[in-house]
Amino acid sequence: MKTTKLQALRKKALTLLIALTTTLLLPAGAACQGMPVYDNTNFISLAKSLVESAKQTSELLKTVQFLKEQKENIVKVNNAIKQLKALQELTKNNERLFRTVQQDLRDILNSPYIKEGEVEQVSHSFEQIMDTAIDDLDFVNQILSNDFLKMTDAERTAILMEKKVQSQEMVAELEVKTRRYREIISFRRMQDIINNREEKY
């Protein structure tokens, strides 16, 4: 009895094994309906798509990095140009200051219409402006010749622009002082001419 049951169980297991083996060995199209079908083509296509997408992302990141570097380079160049322009203006303004002091101050001090007590006052007012200009030039030289306080290009540019504006103000102040002293000299000369003419009559 036990042998018969055992034989029947073996037959069923063998039949099931044959059926399963046949199903697995059949081509994909001949498989039973409802059985999951593994599609190798779709998987390969998906893998290729992911690889392509990764490449595009990598290229995009490289492009972004490149653009960022170019922007930084443009900012550096712009700062360098601004620094150069500020230095040119600063140099031009200081040349005007020195020229004014050399020529105009000498003329004013040599004028017979500037009183003896005024010479020191005139000289002192011009000297103050020149001392400030020289200090500013020394400071600018320090900024440009070494890494002053580890400043960035933008910070250096800002200081140079500020010094340029200050030098313009000094030029304007010196011109006002020079004009005022020339007007005083001119007025005193006219007074002298009028006084001498009255004496002749």
CSV table of C-alpha atoms in Angstrom, one decimal, residues 117-194:
chain,number,residue,atom,x,y,z
A,117,GLY,CA,52.4,137.6,6.7
A,118,GLU,CA,50.3,135.8,4.1
A,119,VAL,CA,53.1,133.9,2.5
A,120,GLU,CA,53.2,131.3,5.3
A,121,GLN,CA,49.4,130.9,5.3
A,122,VAL,CA,49.3,130.4,1.6
A,123,SER,CA,52.3,127.9,1.7
A,124,HIS,CA,50.7,126.0,4.6
A,125,SER,CA,47.3,125.6,2.9
A,126,PHE,CA,49.0,124.2,-0.3
A,127,GLU,CA,51.4,122.0,1.8
A,128,GLN,CA,48.4,120.3,3.5
A,129,ILE,CA,46.9,119.2,0.2
A,130,MET,CA,50.3,118.0,-1.1
A,131,ASP,CA,51.0,116.0,2.1
A,132,THR,CA,47.6,114.3,1.8
A,133,ALA,CA,48.3,113.5,-1.9
A,134,ILE,CA,51.8,112.0,-1.1
A,135,ASP,CA,50.3,109.9,1.8
A,136,ASP,CA,47.6,108.6,-0.6
A,137,LEU,CA,50.2,107.7,-3.2
A,138,ASP,CA,52.3,105.9,-0.6
A,139,PHE,CA,49.2,104.0,0.5
A,140,VAL,CA,48.2,103.1,-3.1
A,141,ASN,CA,51.8,101.9,-3.7
A,142,GLN,CA,51.5,99.6,-0.6
A,143,ILE,CA,48.2,98.2,-1.9
A,144,LEU,CA,49.6,97.4,-5.3
A,145,SER,CA,53.1,96.2,-4.4
A,146,ASN,CA,52.2,93.6,-1.8
A,147,ASP,CA,49.2,91.5,-0.7
A,148,PHE,CA,48.0,94.2,1.6
A,149,LEU,CA,45.9,92.7,4.4
A,150,LYS,CA,45.1,89.8,2.0
A,151,MET,CA,42.6,92.0,0.1
A,152,THR,CA,40.5,90.7,-2.8
A,153,ASP,CA,40.6,92.4,-6.2
A,154,ALA,CA,37.2,93.9,-5.6
A,155,GLU,CA,38.3,95.4,-2.2
A,156,ARG,CA,41.5,96.7,-3.8
A,157,THR,CA,39.5,98.2,-6.7
A,158,ALA,CA,37.1,99.9,-4.2
A,159,ILE,CA,40.0,101.6,-2.3
A,160,LEU,CA,41.6,102.8,-5.6
A,161,MET,CA,38.2,104.2,-6.7
A,162,GLU,CA,37.9,106.0,-3.4
A,163,LYS,CA,41.4,107.4,-3.6
A,164,LYS,CA,40.7,108.5,-7.2
A,165,VAL,CA,37.6,110.5,-6.0
A,166,GLN,CA,39.7,112.0,-3.1
A,167,SER,CA,42.4,113.1,-5.5
A,168,GLN,CA,39.7,114.7,-7.7
A,169,GLU,CA,38.4,116.6,-4.6
A,170,MET,CA,42.0,117.7,-3.8
A,171,VAL,CA,42.5,119.0,-7.3
A,172,ALA,CA,39.2,120.9,-7.1
A,173,GLU,CA,40.2,122.3,-3.7
A,174,LEU,CA,43.6,123.4,-4.9
A,175,GLU,CA,42.1,125.1,-8.0
A,176,VAL,CA,39.6,127.0,-5.8
A,177,LYS,CA,42.5,128.2,-3.5
A,178,THR,CA,44.6,129.1,-6.5
A,179,ARG,CA,41.7,131.0,-8.1
A,180,ARG,CA,41.0,132.8,-4.8
A,181,TYR,CA,44.6,133.9,-4.3
A,182,ARG,CA,44.8,135.1,-8.0
A,183,GLU,CA,41.6,137.1,-7.5
A,184,ILE,CA,43.1,138.7,-4.4
A,185,ILE,CA,46.2,139.6,-6.3
A,186,SER,CA,44.1,140.9,-9.2
A,187,PHE,CA,42.0,143.0,-6.9
A,188,ARG,CA,45.0,144.5,-5.1
A,189,ARG,CA,46.7,145.3,-8.4
A,190,MET,CA,43.6,147.2,-9.6
A,191,GLN,CA,43.5,149.0,-6.2
A,192,ASP,CA,47.1,149.9,-6.7
A,193,ILE,CA,46.5,151.2,-10.2
A,194,ILE,CA,43.5,153.3,-9.1
